[in-house]
mmCIF file of C-alpha atoms in Angstrom:
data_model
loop_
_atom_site.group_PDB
_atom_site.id
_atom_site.type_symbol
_atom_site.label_atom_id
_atom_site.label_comp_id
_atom_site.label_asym_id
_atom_site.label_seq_id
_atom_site.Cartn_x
_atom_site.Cartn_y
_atom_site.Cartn_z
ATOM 1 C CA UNK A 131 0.000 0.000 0.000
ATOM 2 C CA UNK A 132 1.413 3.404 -1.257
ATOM 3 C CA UNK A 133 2.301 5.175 1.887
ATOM 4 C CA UNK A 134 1.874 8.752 0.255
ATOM 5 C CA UNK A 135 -2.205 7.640 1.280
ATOM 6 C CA UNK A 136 -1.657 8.216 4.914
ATOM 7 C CA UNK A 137 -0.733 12.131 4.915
ATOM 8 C CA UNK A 138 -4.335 12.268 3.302
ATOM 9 C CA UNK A 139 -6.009 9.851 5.493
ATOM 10 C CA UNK A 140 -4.433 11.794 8.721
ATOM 11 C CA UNK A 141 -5.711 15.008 7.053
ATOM 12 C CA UNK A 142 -9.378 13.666 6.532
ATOM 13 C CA UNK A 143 -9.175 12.025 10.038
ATOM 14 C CA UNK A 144 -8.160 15.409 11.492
ATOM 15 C CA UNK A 145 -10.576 18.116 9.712
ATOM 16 C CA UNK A 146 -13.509 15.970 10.783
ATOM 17 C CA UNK A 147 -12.193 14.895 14.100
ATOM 18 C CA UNK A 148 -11.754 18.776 14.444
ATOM 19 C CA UNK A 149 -15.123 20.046 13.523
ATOM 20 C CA UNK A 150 -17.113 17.399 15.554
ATOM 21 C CA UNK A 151 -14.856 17.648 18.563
ATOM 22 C CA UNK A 152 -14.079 21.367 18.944
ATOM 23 C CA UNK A 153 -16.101 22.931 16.764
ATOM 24 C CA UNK A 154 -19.047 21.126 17.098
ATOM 25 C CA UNK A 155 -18.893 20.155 20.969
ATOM 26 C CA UNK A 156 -17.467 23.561 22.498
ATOM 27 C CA UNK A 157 -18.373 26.383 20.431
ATOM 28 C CA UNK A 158 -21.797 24.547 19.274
ATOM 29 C CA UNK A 159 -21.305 25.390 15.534
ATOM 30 C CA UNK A 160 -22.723 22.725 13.603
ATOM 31 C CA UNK A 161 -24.629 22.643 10.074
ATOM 32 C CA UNK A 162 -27.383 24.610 10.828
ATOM 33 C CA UNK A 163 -26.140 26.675 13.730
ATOM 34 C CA UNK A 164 -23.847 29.487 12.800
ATOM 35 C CA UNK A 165 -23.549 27.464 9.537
ATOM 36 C CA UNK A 166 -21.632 30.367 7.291
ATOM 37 C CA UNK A 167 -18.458 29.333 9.872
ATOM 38 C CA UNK A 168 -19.102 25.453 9.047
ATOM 39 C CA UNK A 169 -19.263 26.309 5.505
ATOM 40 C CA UNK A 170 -15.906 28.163 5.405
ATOM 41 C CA UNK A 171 -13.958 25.909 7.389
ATOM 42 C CA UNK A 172 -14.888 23.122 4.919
ATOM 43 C CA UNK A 173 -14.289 25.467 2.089
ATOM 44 C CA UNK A 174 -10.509 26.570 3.413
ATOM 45 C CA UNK A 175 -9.894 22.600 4.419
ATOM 46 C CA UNK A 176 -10.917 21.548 0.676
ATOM 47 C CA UNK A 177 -9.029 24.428 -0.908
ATOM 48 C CA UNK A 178 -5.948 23.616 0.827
ATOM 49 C CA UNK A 179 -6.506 19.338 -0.041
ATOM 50 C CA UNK A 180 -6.982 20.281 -3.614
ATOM 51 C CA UNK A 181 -3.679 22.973 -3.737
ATOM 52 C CA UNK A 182 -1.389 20.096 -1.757
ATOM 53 C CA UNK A 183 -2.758 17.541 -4.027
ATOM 54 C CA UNK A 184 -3.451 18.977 -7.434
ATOM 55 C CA UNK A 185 -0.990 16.671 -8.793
ATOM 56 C CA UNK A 186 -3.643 13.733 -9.023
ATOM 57 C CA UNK A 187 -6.659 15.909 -10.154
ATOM 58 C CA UNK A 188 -5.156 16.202 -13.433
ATOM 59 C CA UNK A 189 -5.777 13.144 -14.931
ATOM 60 C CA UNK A 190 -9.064 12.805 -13.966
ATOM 61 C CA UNK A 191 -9.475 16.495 -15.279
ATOM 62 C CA UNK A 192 -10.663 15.752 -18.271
ATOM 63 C CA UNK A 193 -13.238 17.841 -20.397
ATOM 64 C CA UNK A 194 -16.084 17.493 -19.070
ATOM 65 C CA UNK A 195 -19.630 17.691 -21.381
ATOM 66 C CA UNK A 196 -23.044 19.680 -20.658
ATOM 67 C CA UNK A 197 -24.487 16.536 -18.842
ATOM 68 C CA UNK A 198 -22.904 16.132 -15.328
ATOM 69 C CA UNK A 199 -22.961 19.891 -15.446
ATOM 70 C CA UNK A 200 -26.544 20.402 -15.747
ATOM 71 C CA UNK A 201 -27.596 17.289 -13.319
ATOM 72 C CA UNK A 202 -25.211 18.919 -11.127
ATOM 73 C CA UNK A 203 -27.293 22.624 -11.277
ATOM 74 C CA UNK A 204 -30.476 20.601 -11.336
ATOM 75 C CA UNK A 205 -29.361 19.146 -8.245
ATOM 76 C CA UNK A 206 -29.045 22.283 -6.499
ATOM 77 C CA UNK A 207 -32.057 23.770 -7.567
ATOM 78 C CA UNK A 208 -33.765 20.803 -6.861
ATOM 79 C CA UNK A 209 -32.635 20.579 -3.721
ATOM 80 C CA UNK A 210 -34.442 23.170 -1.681
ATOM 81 C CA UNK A 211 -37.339 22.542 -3.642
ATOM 82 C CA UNK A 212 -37.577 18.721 -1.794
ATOM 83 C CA UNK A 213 -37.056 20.229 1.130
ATOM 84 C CA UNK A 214 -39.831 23.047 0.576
ATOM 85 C CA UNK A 215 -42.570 20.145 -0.614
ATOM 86 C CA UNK A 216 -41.673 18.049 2.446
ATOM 87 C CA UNK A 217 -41.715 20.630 4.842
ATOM 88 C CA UNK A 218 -45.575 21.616 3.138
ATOM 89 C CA UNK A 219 -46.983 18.580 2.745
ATOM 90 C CA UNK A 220 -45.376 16.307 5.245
ATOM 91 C CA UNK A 221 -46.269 16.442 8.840
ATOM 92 C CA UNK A 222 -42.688 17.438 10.732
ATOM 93 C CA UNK A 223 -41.861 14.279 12.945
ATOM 94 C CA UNK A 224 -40.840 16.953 15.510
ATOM 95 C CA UNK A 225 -40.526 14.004 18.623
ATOM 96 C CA UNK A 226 -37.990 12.210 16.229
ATOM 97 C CA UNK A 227 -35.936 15.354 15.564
ATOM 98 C CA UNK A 228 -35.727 16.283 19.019
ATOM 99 C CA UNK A 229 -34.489 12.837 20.333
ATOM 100 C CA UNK A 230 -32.108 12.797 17.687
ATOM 101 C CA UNK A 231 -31.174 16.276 17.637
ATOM 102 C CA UNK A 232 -27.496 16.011 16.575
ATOM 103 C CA UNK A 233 -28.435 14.961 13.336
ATOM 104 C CA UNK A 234 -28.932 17.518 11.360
ATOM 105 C CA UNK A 235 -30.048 16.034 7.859
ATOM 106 C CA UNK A 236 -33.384 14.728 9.570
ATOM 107 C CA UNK A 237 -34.334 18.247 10.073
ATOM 108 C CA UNK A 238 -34.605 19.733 6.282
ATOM 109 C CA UNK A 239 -33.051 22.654 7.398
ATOM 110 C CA UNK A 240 -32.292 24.905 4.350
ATOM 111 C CA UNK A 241 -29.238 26.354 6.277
ATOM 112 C CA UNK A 242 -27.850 22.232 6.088
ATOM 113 C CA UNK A 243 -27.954 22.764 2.689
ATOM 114 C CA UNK A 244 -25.509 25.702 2.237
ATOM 115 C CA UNK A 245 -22.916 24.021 4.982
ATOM 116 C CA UNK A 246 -23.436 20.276 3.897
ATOM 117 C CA UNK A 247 -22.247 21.107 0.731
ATOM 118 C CA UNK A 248 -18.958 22.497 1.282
ATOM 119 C CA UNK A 249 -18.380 19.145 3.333
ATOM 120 C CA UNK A 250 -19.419 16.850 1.046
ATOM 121 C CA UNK A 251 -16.937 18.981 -1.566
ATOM 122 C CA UNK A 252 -13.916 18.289 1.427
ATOM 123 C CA UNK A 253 -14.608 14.763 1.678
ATOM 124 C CA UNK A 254 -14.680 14.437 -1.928
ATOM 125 C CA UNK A 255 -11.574 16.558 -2.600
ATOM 126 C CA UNK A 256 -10.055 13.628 -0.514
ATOM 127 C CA UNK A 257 -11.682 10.811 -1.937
ATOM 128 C CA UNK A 258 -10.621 11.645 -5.615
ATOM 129 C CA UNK A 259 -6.980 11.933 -4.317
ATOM 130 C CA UNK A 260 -7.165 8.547 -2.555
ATOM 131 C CA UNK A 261 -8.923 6.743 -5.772
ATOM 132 C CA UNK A 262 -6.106 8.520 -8.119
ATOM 133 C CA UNK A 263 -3.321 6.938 -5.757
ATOM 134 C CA UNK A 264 -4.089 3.544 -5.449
ATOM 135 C CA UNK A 265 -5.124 3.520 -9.183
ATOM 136 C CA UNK A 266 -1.436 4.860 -9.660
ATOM 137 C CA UNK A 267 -0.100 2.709 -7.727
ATOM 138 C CA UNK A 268 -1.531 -0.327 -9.994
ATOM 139 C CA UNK A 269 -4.332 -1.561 -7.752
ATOM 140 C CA UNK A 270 -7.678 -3.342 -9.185
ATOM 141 C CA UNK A 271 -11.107 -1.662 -8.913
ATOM 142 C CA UNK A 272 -12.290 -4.759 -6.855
ATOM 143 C CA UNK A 273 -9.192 -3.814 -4.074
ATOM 144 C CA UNK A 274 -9.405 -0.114 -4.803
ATOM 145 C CA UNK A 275 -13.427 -0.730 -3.720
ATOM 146 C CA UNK A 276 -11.991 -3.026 -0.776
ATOM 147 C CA UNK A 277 -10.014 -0.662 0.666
ATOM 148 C CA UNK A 278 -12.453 1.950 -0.115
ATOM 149 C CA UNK A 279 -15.079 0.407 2.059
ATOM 150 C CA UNK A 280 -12.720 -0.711 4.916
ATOM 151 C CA UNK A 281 -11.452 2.749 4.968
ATOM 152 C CA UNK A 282 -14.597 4.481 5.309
ATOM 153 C CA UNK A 283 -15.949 1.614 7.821
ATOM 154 C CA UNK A 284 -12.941 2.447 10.350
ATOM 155 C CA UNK A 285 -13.377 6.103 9.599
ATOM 156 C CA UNK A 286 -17.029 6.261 11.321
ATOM 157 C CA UNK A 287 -16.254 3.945 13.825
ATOM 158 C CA UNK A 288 -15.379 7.014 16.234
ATOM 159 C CA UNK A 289 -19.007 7.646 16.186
ATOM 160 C CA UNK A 290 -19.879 5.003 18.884
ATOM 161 C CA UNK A 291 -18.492 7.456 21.132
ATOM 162 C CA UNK A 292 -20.328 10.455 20.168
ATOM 163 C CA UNK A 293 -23.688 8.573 18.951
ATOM 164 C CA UNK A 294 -26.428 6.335 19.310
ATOM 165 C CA UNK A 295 -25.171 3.076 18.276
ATOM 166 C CA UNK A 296 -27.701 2.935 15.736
ATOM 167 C CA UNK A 297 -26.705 6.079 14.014
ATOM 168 C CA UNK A 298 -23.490 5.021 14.227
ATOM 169 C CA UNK A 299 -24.041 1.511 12.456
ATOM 170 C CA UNK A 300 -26.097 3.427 10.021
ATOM 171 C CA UNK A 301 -23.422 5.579 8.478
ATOM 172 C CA UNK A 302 -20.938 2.945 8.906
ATOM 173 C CA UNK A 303 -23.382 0.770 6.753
ATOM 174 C CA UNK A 304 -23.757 3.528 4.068
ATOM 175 C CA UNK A 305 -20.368 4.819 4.030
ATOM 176 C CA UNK A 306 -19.362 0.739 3.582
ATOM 177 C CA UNK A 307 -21.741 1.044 0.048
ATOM 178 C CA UNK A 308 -20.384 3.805 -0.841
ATOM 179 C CA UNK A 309 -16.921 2.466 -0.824
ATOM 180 C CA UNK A 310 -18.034 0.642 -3.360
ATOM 181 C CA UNK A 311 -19.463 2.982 -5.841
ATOM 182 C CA UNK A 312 -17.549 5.900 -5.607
ATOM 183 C CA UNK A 313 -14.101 4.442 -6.900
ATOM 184 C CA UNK A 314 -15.541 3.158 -10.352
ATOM 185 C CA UNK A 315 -17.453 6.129 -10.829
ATOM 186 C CA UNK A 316 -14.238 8.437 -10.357
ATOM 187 C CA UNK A 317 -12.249 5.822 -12.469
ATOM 188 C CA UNK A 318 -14.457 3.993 -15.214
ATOM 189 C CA UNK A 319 -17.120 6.918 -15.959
ATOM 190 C CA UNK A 320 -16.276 10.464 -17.906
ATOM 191 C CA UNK A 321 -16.446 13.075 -15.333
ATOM 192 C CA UNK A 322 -17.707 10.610 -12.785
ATOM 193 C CA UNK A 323 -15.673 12.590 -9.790
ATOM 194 C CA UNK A 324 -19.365 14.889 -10.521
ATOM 195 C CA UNK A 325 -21.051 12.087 -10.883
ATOM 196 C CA UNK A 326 -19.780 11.033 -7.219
ATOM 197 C CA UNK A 327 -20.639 14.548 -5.455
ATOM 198 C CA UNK A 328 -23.421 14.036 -7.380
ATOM 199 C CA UNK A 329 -24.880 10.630 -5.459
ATOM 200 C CA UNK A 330 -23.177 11.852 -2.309
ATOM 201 C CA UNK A 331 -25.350 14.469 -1.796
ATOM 202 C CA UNK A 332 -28.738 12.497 -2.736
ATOM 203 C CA UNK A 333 -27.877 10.315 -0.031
ATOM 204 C CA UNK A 334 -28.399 12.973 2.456
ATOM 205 C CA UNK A 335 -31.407 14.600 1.306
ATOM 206 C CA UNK A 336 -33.192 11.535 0.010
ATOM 207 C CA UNK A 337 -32.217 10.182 3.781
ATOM 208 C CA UNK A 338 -33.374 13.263 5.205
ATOM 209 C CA UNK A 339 -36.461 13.428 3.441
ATOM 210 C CA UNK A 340 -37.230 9.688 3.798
ATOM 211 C CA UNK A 341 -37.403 9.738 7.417
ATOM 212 C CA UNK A 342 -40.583 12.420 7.220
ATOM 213 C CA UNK A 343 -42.005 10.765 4.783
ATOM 214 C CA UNK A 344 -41.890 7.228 7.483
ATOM 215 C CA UNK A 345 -43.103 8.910 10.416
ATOM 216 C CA UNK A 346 -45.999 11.033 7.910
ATOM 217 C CA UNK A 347 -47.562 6.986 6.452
ATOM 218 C CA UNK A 348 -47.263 6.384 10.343
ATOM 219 C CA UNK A 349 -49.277 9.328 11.973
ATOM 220 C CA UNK A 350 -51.562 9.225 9.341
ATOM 221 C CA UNK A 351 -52.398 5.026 9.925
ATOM 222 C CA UNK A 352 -52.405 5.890 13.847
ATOM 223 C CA UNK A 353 -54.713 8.172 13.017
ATOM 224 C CA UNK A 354 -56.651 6.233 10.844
ATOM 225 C CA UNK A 355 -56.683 4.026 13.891
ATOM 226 C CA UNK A 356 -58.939 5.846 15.998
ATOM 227 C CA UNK A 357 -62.230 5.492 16.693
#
């Protein structure tokens, strides 16, 4: 294993560690709350990844067409639009949020929206360096994907510590799949490292907007429950 992965590893390890920790923890700046700071530090922290390591973003570089370009502007205007239907026509499972309070994607908050994406844009400054390595480095897709999945396993396993063990198997679960799907998009499909921010961020609001549409089928059969 190329050891040139581990200063980018430590890095990842380190940004997040940092945010959930200190910022997060002490100075109760999270996604939603004071979310312009959260925003910037991901932006600085993904800006400094991609200068360090622009290197390995050229080959993947490549021109890239109207398509992921206009899925990827869809996406955003899309976006709040969910969010706005849900919040209208789905009844807020308000008990839910506030037992699990310190996950902000359940909430369909617009502010997560603005923040979430400059985080998603960190991890995936980090992810495209770590796909271009072990490809250079003359690895197969089906290890790259291995690794891939252990990697981002072990990465969330710190959040038995700061979550509900069933949060924390849940994103250990989903970060395992998308160990799998991220490397061949970034290496087999033409601007798939768009393609991969892409499905990263419909994981979180299809996620978020899942869980109100759950508890809305369930109030509405408890209520077709009473007499």
């Amino acid at each position: 294993m190329p050891t040139s992965i581990i200063p980018v590893i430590v890095t990842f390890i380190i940004v997040m560690a940092f945010f959930s920790s200190v910022l997060n923890r002490r100075f109760h700046i999270s996604h939603t709350k004071r979310y312009v700071i959260t925003s910037g530090y991901f932006l600085v922290t993904s800006l400094l990844v991609l200068y360090n390591y622009r290197l390995y973003f050229k080959p993947l570089l490549q021109p890239v067409g109207v398509t992921p370009w206009a899925i990827l502007v869809g996406l955003f205007v899309l976006n709040p639009l969910v969010y706005w239907y849900a919040r209208k026509k789905l009844k807020r499972p308000t008990s839910f949020i506030d037992r699990n309070h310190d996950q902000n994607f359940i909430k369909l908050d617009y502010r997560y929206l603005v923040s979430k994406t400059f985080e998603i844009i960190f991890q995936q400054t980090c992810i495209i360096v770590l796909v271009s390595l072990f490809a250079q480095a003359g690895y197969s897709m089906f290890i790259i994907m291995l690794l891939f999945c252990l990697f981002f396993s072990v990465s969330h396993v710190p959040l038995f510590l700061t979550s509900r063990r069933r949060w924390a198997c849940y994103y250990i679960v989903s970060s395992a799949l998308a160990g799998f799907i991220f490397p061949p998009l970034i290496l087999r499909v033409p601007s798939g490292y768009i393609y991969s921010f892409i499905v990263h961020w419909i994981f979180y609001i299809s996620a978020g907007v899942g869980f109100w549409v759950y508890f809305d089928r369930l109030a509405k059969k408890q209520d077709a429950l009473q007499p």
